[in-house]
Amino acid sequence: MHLDRPPAFMRRFIHCFDVLILNTGHHWNMGKLNANRWVMYVDGKPNEDKKRDEIGNAKNFTVHSIVRWLDSHLPSYPHLKVFFRTISPRHFFNRDWNTGDTCDNTTPLSGGSEVMQDGSSDPVIEGAVKGTKVKILDINSISKLRDEGHISRYSIRGTTDVNDCLH
Ligand SMILES: *[C@@H]1O[C@H](CO)[C@@H](O)[C@H](O)[C@H]1NC(C)=O
């Protein structure tokens, strides 16, 4: 994982894009990192900064790096609009994705129809886009109201014991 390097597709195709929507979140955890045997790199070398080794700091560093890179390139692509989307909310009833938990509600807005909070739900993304031309696309709070919207176990490869209550 090159934390300070924009993804190859972005460097290669930025001149083709009209709208670019980035997002990240759910996969920033030590379980995924270890299972995939990912190693954090900064400046082309394995990361030696112990604080940056902490997954939350690594994510923050990466989000800031990508936004800075994009903001510095945006003047060359005046038609390009860039958004950083906040994370999709988890809708498991009680526990989490790997415990057989469900999100079987089928009634829209059964938990209310209003977002009561004013600020963004993601201080990392909000902090990174501040003062740049990258805009925050804050879908998190509003999507919390739509827990009936998941494909859950009804996807083609779905099984009864694993429910997708994230996407
Ligand atoms: C995230 O990174 C930025 C830039 O390096 C830093 O200013 C900020 O304090 C960091 N935020 C957190 C929550 O660590």
PDB file of C-alpha atoms and ligand atoms in Angstrom:
ATOM      1  CA  MET A   1       0.000   0.000   0.000  1.00  0.00           C
ATOM      2  CA  HIS A   2       1.663   3.190  -1.182  1.00  0.00           C
ATOM      3  CA  LEU A   3      -0.072   5.526   1.230  1.00  0.00           C
ATOM      4  CA  ASP A   4       1.145   8.688  -0.486  1.00  0.00           C
ATOM      5  CA  ARG A   5       0.618   7.569  -4.067  1.00  0.00           C
ATOM      6  CA  PRO A   6      -2.600   8.202  -6.001  1.00  0.00           C
ATOM      7  CA  PRO A   7      -4.017   5.025  -7.565  1.00  0.00           C
ATOM      8  CA  ALA A   8      -2.564   4.212 -11.003  1.00  0.00           C
ATOM      9  CA  PHE A   9      -5.972   4.510 -12.739  1.00  0.00           C
ATOM     10  CA  MET A  10      -6.303   8.047 -11.432  1.00  0.00           C
ATOM     11  CA  ARG A  11      -2.890   9.190 -12.654  1.00  0.00           C
ATOM     12  CA  ARG A  12      -3.468   7.549 -16.001  1.00  0.00           C
ATOM     13  CA  PHE A  13      -7.040   8.661 -16.716  1.00  0.00           C
ATOM     14  CA  ILE A  14      -7.467  11.955 -14.876  1.00  0.00           C
ATOM     15  CA  HIS A  15      -7.505  13.780 -18.229  1.00  0.00           C
ATOM     16  CA  CYS A  16     -10.559  11.720 -19.314  1.00  0.00           C
ATOM     17  CA  PHE A  17     -12.757  12.301 -16.292  1.00  0.00           C
ATOM     18  CA  ASP A  18     -15.578  14.825 -16.016  1.00  0.00           C
ATOM     19  CA  VAL A  19     -16.588  13.726 -12.534  1.00  0.00           C
ATOM     20  CA  LEU A  20     -14.505  11.745 -10.077  1.00  0.00           C
ATOM     21  CA  ILE A  21     -16.048  10.363  -6.889  1.00  0.00           C
ATOM     22  CA  LEU A  22     -13.662   8.800  -4.397  1.00  0.00           C
ATOM     23  CA  ASN A  23     -14.526   6.850  -1.308  1.00  0.00           C
ATOM     24  CA  THR A  24     -12.815   4.724   1.276  1.00  0.00           C
ATOM     25  CA  GLY A  25     -13.473   3.339   4.699  1.00  0.00           C
ATOM     26  CA  HIS A  26     -14.620  -0.164   5.482  1.00  0.00           C
ATOM     27  CA  HIS A  27     -11.404  -1.900   4.472  1.00  0.00           C
ATOM     28  CA  TRP A  28      -9.172   0.196   6.713  1.00  0.00           C
ATOM     29  CA  ASN A  29      -8.737  -2.364   9.467  1.00  0.00           C
ATOM     30  CA  MET A  30      -5.894  -4.577  10.646  1.00  0.00           C
ATOM     31  CA  GLY A  31      -7.831  -7.758   9.756  1.00  0.00           C
ATOM     32  CA  LYS A  32      -7.902  -6.856   6.042  1.00  0.00           C
ATOM     33  CA  LEU A  33      -4.359  -5.567   6.113  1.00  0.00           C
ATOM     34  CA  ASN A  34      -2.973  -8.765   7.617  1.00  0.00           C
ATOM     35  CA  ALA A  35      -5.190 -11.123   5.597  1.00  0.00           C
ATOM     36  CA  ASN A  36      -4.019  -9.511   2.366  1.00  0.00           C
ATOM     37  CA  ARG A  37      -0.424  -9.247   3.628  1.00  0.00           C
ATOM     38  CA  TRP A  38      -0.387  -5.588   2.720  1.00  0.00           C
ATOM     39  CA  VAL A  39       2.660  -3.583   3.753  1.00  0.00           C
ATOM     40  CA  MET A  40       2.478   0.184   4.164  1.00  0.00           C
ATOM     41  CA  TYR A  41       4.888   2.190   2.022  1.00  0.00           C
ATOM     42  CA  VAL A  42       5.614   5.902   2.187  1.00  0.00           C
ATOM     43  CA  ASP A  43       7.887   7.683  -0.269  1.00  0.00           C
ATOM     44  CA  GLY A  44       8.636   4.361  -1.990  1.00  0.00           C
ATOM     45  CA  LYS A  45       9.982   2.741   1.184  1.00  0.00           C
ATOM     46  CA  PRO A  46       8.373   0.596   3.904  1.00  0.00           C
ATOM     47  CA  ASN A  47       6.821   2.927   6.468  1.00  0.00           C
ATOM     48  CA  GLU A  48       9.021   3.504   9.506  1.00  0.00           C
ATOM     49  CA  ASP A  49       6.807   6.047  11.263  1.00  0.00           C
ATOM     50  CA  LYS A  50       5.294   4.107  14.186  1.00  0.00           C
ATOM     51  CA  LYS A  51       2.409   6.544  14.564  1.00  0.00           C
ATOM     52  CA  ARG A  52       1.520   6.157  10.911  1.00  0.00           C
ATOM     53  CA  ASP A  53       1.452   2.384  11.415  1.00  0.00           C
ATOM     54  CA  GLU A  54      -1.774   2.887  13.363  1.00  0.00           C
ATOM     55  CA  ILE A  55      -4.549   2.221  10.871  1.00  0.00           C
ATOM     56  CA  GLY A  56      -6.567   5.390  11.565  1.00  0.00           C
ATOM     57  CA  ASN A  57      -3.498   7.567  11.069  1.00  0.00           C
ATOM     58  CA  ALA A  58      -2.559   5.679   7.910  1.00  0.00           C
ATOM     59  CA  LYS A  59      -6.028   6.290   6.490  1.00  0.00           C
ATOM     60  CA  ASN A  60      -5.915   9.970   7.390  1.00  0.00           C
ATOM     61  CA  PHE A  61      -2.463  10.324   5.816  1.00  0.00           C
ATOM     62  CA  THR A  62      -3.662   8.583   2.638  1.00  0.00           C
ATOM     63  CA  VAL A  63      -6.874  10.600   2.290  1.00  0.00           C
ATOM     64  CA  HIS A  64      -4.896  13.831   2.764  1.00  0.00           C
ATOM     65  CA  SER A  65      -2.235  12.736   0.250  1.00  0.00           C
ATOM     66  CA  ILE A  66      -4.774  11.890  -2.462  1.00  0.00           C
ATOM     67  CA  VAL A  67      -6.770  15.075  -1.944  1.00  0.00           C
ATOM     68  CA  ARG A  68      -3.586  17.180  -2.031  1.00  0.00           C
ATOM     69  CA  TRP A  69      -2.473  15.461  -5.229  1.00  0.00           C
ATOM     70  CA  LEU A  70      -5.847  16.020  -6.886  1.00  0.00           C
ATOM     71  CA  ASP A  71      -6.083  19.624  -5.748  1.00  0.00           C
ATOM     72  CA  SER A  72      -2.658  20.356  -7.234  1.00  0.00           C
ATOM     73  CA  HIS A  73      -3.705  18.837 -10.580  1.00  0.00           C
ATOM     74  CA  LEU A  74      -7.170  20.372 -10.811  1.00  0.00           C
ATOM     75  CA  PRO A  75      -5.999  23.658 -12.386  1.00  0.00           C
ATOM     76  CA  SER A  76      -4.991  21.626 -15.476  1.00  0.00           C
ATOM     77  CA  TYR A  77      -8.470  20.079 -15.755  1.00  0.00           C
ATOM     78  CA  PRO A  78     -10.943  22.940 -15.288  1.00  0.00           C
ATOM     79  CA  HIS A  79     -13.950  20.827 -16.363  1.00  0.00           C
ATOM     80  CA  LEU A  80     -13.241  18.132 -13.762  1.00  0.00           C
ATOM     81  CA  LYS A  81     -15.354  17.950 -10.594  1.00  0.00           C
ATOM     82  CA  VAL A  82     -13.969  15.878  -7.730  1.00  0.00           C
ATOM     83  CA  PHE A  83     -15.930  14.613  -4.753  1.00  0.00           C
ATOM     84  CA  PHE A  84     -14.846  12.597  -1.748  1.00  0.00           C
ATOM     85  CA  ARG A  85     -17.796  10.493  -0.652  1.00  0.00           C
ATOM     86  CA  THR A  86     -18.231   9.570   2.987  1.00  0.00           C
ATOM     87  CA  ILE A  87     -18.525   5.944   4.037  1.00  0.00           C
ATOM     88  CA  SER A  88     -21.718   3.933   3.520  1.00  0.00           C
ATOM     89  CA  PRO A  89     -23.305   3.240   6.907  1.00  0.00           C
ATOM     90  CA  ARG A  90     -23.529  -0.185   8.498  1.00  0.00           C
ATOM     91  CA  HIS A  91     -27.079  -1.424   8.960  1.00  0.00           C
ATOM     92  CA  PHE A  92     -26.619  -4.680  10.795  1.00  0.00           C
ATOM     93  CA  PHE A  93     -29.353  -5.002  13.422  1.00  0.00           C
ATOM     94  CA  ASN A  94     -27.114  -6.006  16.326  1.00  0.00           C
ATOM     95  CA  ARG A  95     -23.656  -7.202  15.510  1.00  0.00           C
ATOM     96  CA  ASP A  96     -21.475  -7.148  12.402  1.00  0.00           C
ATOM     97  CA  TRP A  97     -20.825  -8.465   8.896  1.00  0.00           C
ATOM     98  CA  ASN A  98     -19.126 -11.732   9.887  1.00  0.00           C
ATOM     99  CA  THR A  99     -21.575 -12.886  12.577  1.00  0.00           C
ATOM    100  CA  GLY A 100     -24.585 -13.868  10.459  1.00  0.00           C
ATOM    101  CA  ASP A 101     -26.307 -10.650  11.425  1.00  0.00           C
ATOM    102  CA  THR A 102     -29.032  -9.231   9.182  1.00  0.00           C
ATOM    103  CA  CYS A 103     -30.640  -6.026   7.981  1.00  0.00           C
ATOM    104  CA  ASP A 104     -34.021  -7.375   6.966  1.00  0.00           C
ATOM    105  CA  ASN A 105     -36.080  -4.233   7.248  1.00  0.00           C
ATOM    106  CA  THR A 106     -38.164  -3.661   4.084  1.00  0.00           C
ATOM    107  CA  THR A 107     -39.986  -0.481   5.076  1.00  0.00           C
ATOM    108  CA  PRO A 108     -38.334   2.740   3.909  1.00  0.00           C
ATOM    109  CA  LEU A 109     -37.701   5.394   6.573  1.00  0.00           C
ATOM    110  CA  SER A 110     -39.063   3.250   9.392  1.00  0.00           C
ATOM    111  CA  GLY A 111     -36.450   4.760  11.699  1.00  0.00           C
ATOM    112  CA  GLY A 112     -37.345   8.353  10.832  1.00  0.00           C
ATOM    113  CA  SER A 113     -37.020  10.587   7.811  1.00  0.00           C
ATOM    114  CA  GLU A 114     -34.808  13.395   9.028  1.00  0.00           C
ATOM    115  CA  VAL A 115     -31.098  13.949   9.442  1.00  0.00           C
ATOM    116  CA  MET A 116     -30.709  15.855  12.681  1.00  0.00           C
ATOM    117  CA  GLN A 117     -26.988  16.553  12.568  1.00  0.00           C
ATOM    118  CA  ASP A 118     -25.503  19.595  10.868  1.00  0.00           C
ATOM    119  CA  GLY A 119     -21.838  18.726  10.521  1.00  0.00           C
ATOM    120  CA  SER A 120     -20.299  16.030   8.390  1.00  0.00           C
ATOM    121  CA  SER A 121     -20.055  12.478   9.639  1.00  0.00           C
ATOM    122  CA  ASP A 122     -16.401  12.114   8.666  1.00  0.00           C
ATOM    123  CA  PRO A 123     -13.846  14.483  10.206  1.00  0.00           C
ATOM    124  CA  VAL A 124     -11.004  12.878   8.221  1.00  0.00           C
ATOM    125  CA  ILE A 125     -12.529  13.584   4.811  1.00  0.00           C
ATOM    126  CA  GLU A 126     -13.896  16.937   5.944  1.00  0.00           C
ATOM    127  CA  GLY A 127     -10.437  17.928   7.181  1.00  0.00           C
ATOM    128  CA  ALA A 128      -8.729  16.738   4.002  1.00  0.00           C
ATOM    129  CA  VAL A 129     -10.970  18.616   1.539  1.00  0.00           C
ATOM    130  CA  LYS A 130     -11.021  21.834   3.571  1.00  0.00           C
ATOM    131  CA  GLY A 131      -9.425  24.660   1.605  1.00  0.00           C
ATOM    132  CA  THR A 132      -9.194  22.552  -1.575  1.00  0.00           C
ATOM    133  CA  LYS A 133     -11.363  22.306  -4.679  1.00  0.00           C
ATOM    134  CA  VAL A 134     -12.349  18.764  -3.756  1.00  0.00           C
ATOM    135  CA  LYS A 135     -15.882  18.648  -2.360  1.00  0.00           C
ATOM    136  CA  ILE A 136     -17.304  16.345   0.253  1.00  0.00           C
ATOM    137  CA  LEU A 137     -20.250  14.197  -0.857  1.00  0.00           C
ATOM    138  CA  ASP A 138     -21.661  13.319   2.529  1.00  0.00           C
ATOM    139  CA  ILE A 139     -23.985  10.371   2.001  1.00  0.00           C
ATOM    140  CA  ASN A 140     -23.441   8.773   5.393  1.00  0.00           C
ATOM    141  CA  SER A 141     -26.140  10.365   7.546  1.00  0.00           C
ATOM    142  CA  ILE A 142     -28.800  10.428   4.846  1.00  0.00           C
ATOM    143  CA  SER A 143     -28.079   6.797   3.927  1.00  0.00           C
ATOM    144  CA  LYS A 144     -28.545   5.750   7.542  1.00  0.00           C
ATOM    145  CA  LEU A 145     -32.263   6.384   6.959  1.00  0.00           C
ATOM    146  CA  ARG A 146     -32.386   3.825   4.134  1.00  0.00           C
ATOM    147  CA  ASP A 147     -31.618   0.553   5.858  1.00  0.00           C
ATOM    148  CA  GLU A 148     -34.128  -1.244   3.608  1.00  0.00           C
ATOM    149  CA  GLY A 149     -31.948  -0.500   0.563  1.00  0.00           C
ATOM    150  CA  HIS A 150     -29.421  -3.338   0.829  1.00  0.00           C
ATOM    151  CA  ILE A 151     -29.214  -6.304  -1.516  1.00  0.00           C
ATOM    152  CA  SER A 152     -28.260  -8.195   1.618  1.00  0.00           C
ATOM    153  CA  ARG A 153     -28.322 -11.961   0.967  1.00  0.00           C
ATOM    154  CA  TYR A 154     -30.341 -11.638  -2.254  1.00  0.00           C
ATOM    155  CA  SER A 155     -27.358 -11.027  -4.509  1.00  0.00           C
ATOM    156  CA  ILE A 156     -26.415 -13.668  -7.086  1.00  0.00           C
ATOM    157  CA  ARG A 157     -23.679 -15.074  -4.875  1.00  0.00           C
ATOM    158  CA  GLY A 158     -25.496 -14.393  -1.619  1.00  0.00           C
ATOM    159  CA  THR A 159     -25.771 -17.078   1.035  1.00  0.00           C
ATOM    160  CA  THR A 160     -28.200 -17.229   3.928  1.00  0.00           C
ATOM    161  CA  ASP A 161     -25.507 -16.778   6.561  1.00  0.00           C
ATOM    162  CA  VAL A 162     -23.739 -13.759   5.073  1.00  0.00           C
ATOM    163  CA  ASN A 163     -25.684 -10.547   4.604  1.00  0.00           C
ATOM    164  CA  ASP A 164     -24.333  -7.503   2.851  1.00  0.00           C
ATOM    165  CA  CYS A 165     -25.656  -4.667   4.984  1.00  0.00           C
ATOM    166  CA  LEU A 166     -22.935  -2.217   3.996  1.00  0.00           C
ATOM    167  CA  HIS A 167     -23.237  -1.493   0.283  1.00  0.00           C
TER     168      HIS A 167
HETATM  169  C1  LIG B   1      -4.734  14.091   9.470  1.00  0.00           C
HETATM  170  O1  LIG B   1      -3.620  14.510   8.708  1.00  0.00           O
HETATM  171  C2  LIG B   1      -3.509  15.916   8.640  1.00  0.00           C
HETATM  172  C3  LIG B   1      -2.402  16.246   7.625  1.00  0.00           C
HETATM  173  O2  LIG B   1      -1.256  15.509   7.837  1.00  0.00           O
HETATM  174  C4  LIG B   1      -3.261  16.490  10.016  1.00  0.00           C
HETATM  175  O3  LIG B   1      -3.143  17.883   9.945  1.00  0.00           O
HETATM  176  C5  LIG B   1      -4.421  16.094  10.910  1.00  0.00           C
HETATM  177  O4  LIG B   1      -4.171  16.523  12.237  1.00  0.00           O
HETATM  178  C6  LIG B   1      -4.644  14.607  10.891  1.00  0.00           C
HETATM  179  N1  LIG B   1      -5.902  14.290  11.594  1.00  0.00           N
HETATM  180  C7  LIG B   1      -6.005  13.282  12.436  1.00  0.00           C
HETATM  181  C8  LIG B   1      -7.356  13.061  13.016  1.00  0.00           C
HETATM  182  O5  LIG B   1      -5.064  12.564  12.729  1.00  0.00           O
END
